[in-house]
PDB file of C-alpha atoms in Angstrom:
ATOM      1  CA  MET A   1      17.584  -0.215 -38.042  1.00 86.00           C
ATOM      2  CA  ASP A   2      15.863   1.689 -35.280  1.00 90.00           C
ATOM      3  CA  ILE A   3      12.516   1.372 -33.496  1.00 88.00           C
ATOM      4  CA  ASN A   4      10.693   3.134 -36.341  1.00 89.00           C
ATOM      5  CA  GLY A   5      12.167   0.766 -38.935  1.00 89.00           C
ATOM      6  CA  PHE A   6      11.127  -2.144 -36.743  1.00 88.00           C
ATOM      7  CA  ARG A   7       7.582  -0.767 -36.454  1.00 87.00           C
ATOM      8  CA  LYS A   8       7.421  -0.363 -40.230  1.00 86.00           C
ATOM      9  CA  ALA A   9       8.582  -3.958 -40.824  1.00 85.00           C
ATOM     10  CA  ILE A  10       5.954  -5.252 -38.394  1.00 83.00           C
ATOM     11  CA  SER A  11       3.123  -3.146 -39.818  1.00 83.00           C
ATOM     12  CA  LYS A  12       3.861  -4.457 -43.331  1.00 81.00           C
ATOM     13  CA  SER A  13       3.599  -7.948 -41.845  1.00 79.00           C
ATOM     14  CA  PHE A  14       0.139  -7.188 -40.457  1.00 84.00           C
ATOM     15  CA  THR A  15      -1.042  -5.645 -43.725  1.00 85.00           C
ATOM     16  CA  LYS A  16       0.076  -8.673 -45.740  1.00 83.00           C
ATOM     17  CA  ASN A  17      -1.617 -11.126 -43.391  1.00 87.00           C
ATOM     18  CA  ILE A  18      -4.830  -9.080 -43.271  1.00 92.00           C
ATOM     19  CA  ILE A  19      -4.965  -9.143 -47.081  1.00 93.00           C
ATOM     20  CA  ILE A  20      -4.348 -12.912 -47.153  1.00 91.00           C
ATOM     21  CA  GLY A  21      -7.022 -13.552 -44.510  1.00 95.00           C
ATOM     22  CA  THR A  22      -9.507 -11.331 -46.327  1.00 97.00           C
ATOM     23  CA  CYS A  23      -8.896 -13.183 -49.610  1.00 97.00           C
ATOM     24  CA  ILE A  24      -9.434 -16.568 -47.936  1.00 96.00           C
ATOM     25  CA  THR A  25     -12.640 -15.285 -46.321  1.00 97.00           C
ATOM     26  CA  GLY A  26     -13.759 -13.826 -49.654  1.00 97.00           C
ATOM     27  CA  PHE A  27     -13.241 -17.192 -51.330  1.00 97.00           C
ATOM     28  CA  GLY A  28     -15.408 -18.834 -48.663  1.00 96.00           C
ATOM     29  CA  VAL A  29     -18.104 -16.181 -49.188  1.00 96.00           C
ATOM     30  CA  PHE A  30     -17.919 -16.744 -52.950  1.00 96.00           C
ATOM     31  CA  ILE A  31     -18.385 -20.506 -52.557  1.00 93.00           C
ATOM     32  CA  ALA A  32     -21.347 -20.020 -50.211  1.00 93.00           C
ATOM     33  CA  TRP A  33     -22.884 -17.438 -52.571  1.00 93.00           C
ATOM     34  CA  LEU A  34     -22.406 -19.768 -55.523  1.00 90.00           C
ATOM     35  CA  ILE A  35     -24.265 -22.542 -53.715  1.00 87.00           C
ATOM     36  CA  LEU A  36     -27.049 -20.418 -52.257  1.00 88.00           C
ATOM     37  CA  SER A  37     -27.735 -18.161 -55.231  1.00 88.00           C
ATOM     38  CA  GLY A  38     -28.175 -20.901 -57.787  1.00 80.00           C
ATOM     39  CA  ALA A  39     -25.826 -19.014 -60.128  1.00 82.00           C
ATOM     40  CA  ASP A  40     -24.251 -22.326 -61.144  1.00 80.00           C
ATOM     41  CA  SER A  41     -26.951 -24.471 -62.744  1.00 80.00           C
ATOM     42  CA  GLU A  42     -24.835 -27.604 -62.287  1.00 82.00           C
ATOM     43  CA  MET A  43     -25.078 -27.314 -58.487  1.00 79.00           C
ATOM     44  CA  ASP A  44     -28.392 -29.179 -58.632  1.00 79.00           C
ATOM     45  CA  ASP A  45     -26.623 -32.233 -60.048  1.00 85.00           C
ATOM     46  CA  ILE A  46     -24.044 -32.526 -57.262  1.00 87.00           C
ATOM     47  CA  PRO A  47     -24.774 -35.463 -54.901  1.00 90.00           C
ATOM     48  CA  LEU A  48     -25.082 -35.016 -51.137  1.00 90.00           C
ATOM     49  CA  GLY A  49     -21.483 -36.098 -50.497  1.00 92.00           C
ATOM     50  CA  GLY A  50     -20.215 -33.469 -52.926  1.00 90.00           C
ATOM     51  CA  MET A  51     -22.336 -30.778 -51.298  1.00 91.00           C
ATOM     52  CA  ILE A  52     -20.967 -31.724 -47.884  1.00 94.00           C
ATOM     53  CA  VAL A  53     -17.430 -31.327 -49.231  1.00 94.00           C
ATOM     54  CA  ILE A  54     -18.237 -27.953 -50.833  1.00 93.00           C
ATOM     55  CA  TRP A  55     -19.957 -26.634 -47.687  1.00 94.00           C
ATOM     56  CA  THR A  56     -17.034 -27.888 -45.576  1.00 96.00           C
ATOM     57  CA  LEU A  57     -14.598 -26.048 -47.842  1.00 96.00           C
ATOM     58  CA  ALA A  58     -16.666 -22.867 -47.617  1.00 96.00           C
ATOM     59  CA  GLY A  59     -16.880 -23.170 -43.825  1.00 97.00           C
ATOM     60  CA  LEU A  60     -13.137 -23.768 -43.449  1.00 97.00           C
ATOM     61  CA  CYS A  61     -12.336 -20.770 -45.655  1.00 97.00           C
ATOM     62  CA  LEU A  62     -14.725 -18.560 -43.705  1.00 97.00           C
ATOM     63  CA  PHE A  63     -13.412 -19.745 -40.345  1.00 97.00           C
ATOM     64  CA  PHE A  64      -9.667 -19.675 -41.008  1.00 96.00           C
ATOM     65  CA  GLY A  65      -9.806 -16.558 -43.152  1.00 96.00           C
ATOM     66  CA  GLY A  66     -11.805 -14.792 -40.458  1.00 96.00           C
ATOM     67  CA  VAL A  67      -9.444 -15.908 -37.690  1.00 96.00           C
ATOM     68  CA  ILE A  68      -6.367 -14.782 -39.650  1.00 92.00           C
ATOM     69  CA  THR A  69      -7.937 -11.425 -40.484  1.00 95.00           C
ATOM     70  CA  ILE A  70      -9.240 -10.678 -36.991  1.00 95.00           C
ATOM     71  CA  LYS A  71      -6.017 -11.782 -35.276  1.00 90.00           C
ATOM     72  CA  HIS A  72      -3.852  -9.516 -37.395  1.00 89.00           C
ATOM     73  CA  ILE A  73      -6.259  -6.582 -37.199  1.00 93.00           C
ATOM     74  CA  LYS A  74      -6.085  -6.848 -33.388  1.00 91.00           C
ATOM     75  CA  GLU A  75      -2.273  -6.997 -33.504  1.00 86.00           C
ATOM     76  CA  ALA A  76      -2.133  -3.965 -35.830  1.00 87.00           C
ATOM     77  CA  ILE A  77      -4.427  -2.044 -33.477  1.00 90.00           C
ATOM     78  CA  ASN A  78      -2.281  -3.085 -30.506  1.00 86.00           C
ATOM     79  CA  MET A  79       0.809  -1.788 -32.262  1.00 84.00           C
ATOM     80  CA  ARG A  80      -0.821   1.531 -33.138  1.00 85.00           C
ATOM     81  CA  THR A  81      -2.157   1.995 -29.611  1.00 88.00           C
ATOM     82  CA  GLY A  82       1.183   1.163 -27.991  1.00 83.00           C
ATOM     83  CA  LYS A  83       0.285  -2.297 -26.728  1.00 87.00           C
ATOM     84  CA  HIS A  84       2.631  -4.461 -28.851  1.00 88.00           C
ATOM     85  CA  PRO A  85       4.649  -6.502 -26.324  1.00 91.00           C
ATOM     86  CA  ILE A  86       7.978  -6.540 -28.206  1.00 92.00           C
ATOM     87  CA  ILE A  87       7.882  -2.814 -28.957  1.00 91.00           C
ATOM     88  CA  ASN A  88       6.885  -2.083 -25.344  1.00 91.00           C
ATOM     89  CA  ALA A  89       9.830  -4.162 -24.105  1.00 93.00           C
ATOM     90  CA  ILE A  90      12.213  -2.270 -26.386  1.00 92.00           C
ATOM     91  CA  GLU A  91      10.859   1.111 -25.317  1.00 91.00           C
ATOM     92  CA  SER A  92      10.915   0.227 -21.613  1.00 92.00           C
ATOM     93  CA  GLY A  93      14.430  -1.239 -21.805  1.00 92.00           C
ATOM     94  CA  ASP A  94      13.372  -4.744 -20.705  1.00 92.00           C
ATOM     95  CA  GLN A  95      16.377  -6.513 -22.242  1.00 93.00           C
ATOM     96  CA  GLY A  96      15.341  -9.897 -20.850  1.00 92.00           C
ATOM     97  CA  PHE A  97      11.890  -9.927 -22.474  1.00 94.00           C
ATOM     98  CA  LEU A  98      12.831 -12.078 -25.487  1.00 94.00           C
ATOM     99  CA  VAL A  99      14.752 -15.278 -24.795  1.00 94.00           C
ATOM    100  CA  TRP A 100      14.753 -17.033 -28.185  1.00 94.00           C
ATOM    101  CA  ILE A 101      14.377 -15.850 -31.782  1.00 95.00           C
ATOM    102  CA  TYR A 102      14.912 -17.564 -35.102  1.00 94.00           C
ATOM    103  CA  GLU A 103      13.955 -17.406 -38.750  1.00 93.00           C
ATOM    104  CA  ASN A 104      11.280 -19.810 -39.955  1.00 89.00           C
ATOM    105  CA  VAL A 105      10.798 -20.101 -43.710  1.00 88.00           C
ATOM    106  CA  ILE A 106       7.590 -21.594 -45.063  1.00 84.00           C
ATOM    107  CA  SER A 107       7.983 -22.685 -48.672  1.00 84.00           C
ATOM    108  CA  VAL A 108       5.102 -23.211 -51.042  1.00 78.00           C
ATOM    109  CA  GLN A 109       5.289 -25.989 -53.592  1.00 76.00           C
ATOM    110  CA  GLY A 110       5.699 -24.438 -57.012  1.00 78.00           C
ATOM    111  CA  GLY A 111       7.652 -21.439 -55.745  1.00 76.00           C
ATOM    112  CA  GLY A 112       7.319 -18.719 -53.208  1.00 78.00           C
ATOM    113  CA  SER A 113       8.017 -18.567 -49.520  1.00 81.00           C
ATOM    114  CA  ASP A 114       7.069 -16.677 -46.381  1.00 81.00           C
ATOM    115  CA  HIS A 115       9.840 -15.584 -44.041  1.00 86.00           C
ATOM    116  CA  GLN A 116       8.934 -15.321 -40.393  1.00 89.00           C
ATOM    117  CA  ILE A 117      10.736 -14.498 -37.209  1.00 91.00           C
ATOM    118  CA  TRP A 118       9.513 -16.683 -34.396  1.00 92.00           C
ATOM    119  CA  SER A 119      10.154 -15.257 -30.960  1.00 93.00           C
ATOM    120  CA  TYR A 120       9.571 -16.525 -27.453  1.00 93.00           C
ATOM    121  CA  THR A 121       9.313 -14.293 -24.413  1.00 92.00           C
ATOM    122  CA  LYS A 122      10.572 -14.991 -20.906  1.00 91.00           C
ATOM    123  CA  ASP A 123       7.008 -16.102 -20.049  1.00 88.00           C
ATOM    124  CA  GLY A 124       6.952 -18.610 -22.910  1.00 86.00           C
ATOM    125  CA  ASP A 125       4.618 -16.543 -25.087  1.00 89.00           C
ATOM    126  CA  HIS A 126       5.095 -17.014 -28.819  1.00 89.00           C
ATOM    127  CA  HIS A 127       5.073 -14.135 -31.331  1.00 87.00           C
ATOM    128  CA  VAL A 128       5.377 -14.523 -35.100  1.00 86.00           C
ATOM    129  CA  LEU A 129       6.533 -11.664 -37.316  1.00 86.00           C
ATOM    130  CA  SER A 130       6.201 -12.132 -41.088  1.00 84.00           C
ATOM    131  CA  ILE A 131       9.036 -10.182 -42.660  1.00 85.00           C
ATOM    132  CA  LYS A 132      10.318  -9.814 -46.220  1.00 84.00           C
ATOM    133  CA  GLY A 133      13.161 -12.252 -46.789  1.00 82.00           C
ATOM    134  CA  LYS A 134      15.696  -9.523 -47.469  1.00 86.00           C
ATOM    135  CA  ARG A 135      14.922  -7.806 -44.124  1.00 88.00           C
ATOM    136  CA  VAL A 136      14.977 -10.849 -41.842  1.00 90.00           C
ATOM    137  CA  GLN A 137      18.677 -10.667 -40.968  1.00 92.00           C
ATOM    138  CA  GLU A 138      18.411  -6.935 -40.341  1.00 93.00           C
ATOM    139  CA  VAL A 139      15.465  -7.441 -37.962  1.00 93.00           C
ATOM    140  CA  LEU A 140      17.192 -10.354 -36.200  1.00 94.00           C
ATOM    141  CA  LYS A 141      20.302  -8.194 -35.725  1.00 95.00           C
ATOM    142  CA  TYR A 142      18.179  -5.351 -34.337  1.00 95.00           C
ATOM    143  CA  LEU A 143      16.400  -7.676 -31.909  1.00 95.00           C
ATOM    144  CA  LYS A 144      19.759  -9.118 -30.796  1.00 95.00           C
ATOM    145  CA  GLU A 145      20.973  -5.566 -30.091  1.00 94.00           C
ATOM    146  CA  GLN A 146      17.854  -4.777 -28.058  1.00 95.00           C
ATOM    147  CA  PHE A 147      17.829  -8.109 -26.214  1.00 95.00           C
ATOM    148  CA  PRO A 148      21.525  -9.026 -25.768  1.00 94.00           C
ATOM    149  CA  ASN A 149      20.871 -12.324 -23.940  1.00 93.00           C
ATOM    150  CA  VAL A 150      18.442 -13.684 -26.543  1.00 94.00           C
ATOM    151  CA  VAL A 151      19.330 -17.025 -28.137  1.00 94.00           C
ATOM    152  CA  VAL A 152      19.394 -16.646 -31.928  1.00 94.00           C
ATOM    153  CA  GLY A 153      18.889 -19.612 -34.244  1.00 94.00           C
ATOM    154  CA  TYR A 154      17.142 -22.948 -34.267  1.00 93.00           C
ATOM    155  CA  THR A 155      18.392 -26.411 -33.419  1.00 92.00           C
ATOM    156  CA  GLU A 156      16.580 -29.347 -31.840  1.00 92.00           C
ATOM    157  CA  GLU A 157      18.854 -28.966 -28.819  1.00 93.00           C
ATOM    158  CA  ILE A 158      17.860 -25.314 -28.338  1.00 92.00           C
ATOM    159  CA  LYS A 159      14.190 -26.279 -28.751  1.00 91.00           C
ATOM    160  CA  GLU A 160      14.473 -29.007 -26.111  1.00 91.00           C
ATOM    161  CA  ASN A 161      16.281 -26.677 -23.681  1.00 90.00           C
ATOM    162  CA  MET A 162      13.654 -23.966 -24.153  1.00 90.00           C
ATOM    163  CA  SER A 163      10.816 -26.476 -23.773  1.00 88.00           C
ATOM    164  CA  ARG A 164      12.316 -27.648 -20.480  1.00 88.00           C
ATOM    165  CA  SER A 165      12.848 -24.110 -19.197  1.00 85.00           C
ATOM    166  CA  PHE A 166       9.271 -23.094 -20.078  1.00 82.00           C
ATOM    167  CA  GLY A 167       7.826 -26.376 -18.838  1.00 81.00           C
ATOM    168  CA  LYS A 168       5.830 -26.896 -22.028  1.00 79.00           C
ATOM    169  CA  LYS A 169       6.273 -28.296 -25.501  1.00 78.00           C
ATOM    170  CA  LEU A 170       7.122 -25.586 -28.040  1.00 73.00           C
ATOM    171  CA  LYS A 171       6.105 -25.423 -31.693  1.00 68.00           C
TER     172      LYS A 171
END
């Protein structure tokens, strides 16, 4: 892997998350439209408590979907304009920029998973890269080559040591 392969892996991550955020936002818009338009004649029969739950669901979908979408659009723009911190560190030769990286797998009940690389910088900043499962080891290896002193892997002991060195509790 080289810098261009790394860029490609990251940009696919942004695209996937933008699509997910847009779908969540779209679901919230659909719920709000369904309530406001009167398209569902049974909406009139829902008690106040039910309407509060439905509006809360719509609001949560709109909020979280919007946050996910906007965050990843900003990160994609930063990458394209040369402002992505990890890529900048690689290009500038700052081998001490990343201090800890590890794979985090989020499994969904009923099948499916999202593979992420969680990274922490020397300043304690946290960056998450969603990567296809088959590419995670390749990306971790590349990052280890670019940042030779980075700690790779996750244990509670490593987490506690990093938390102490950063002076804050880590995720």
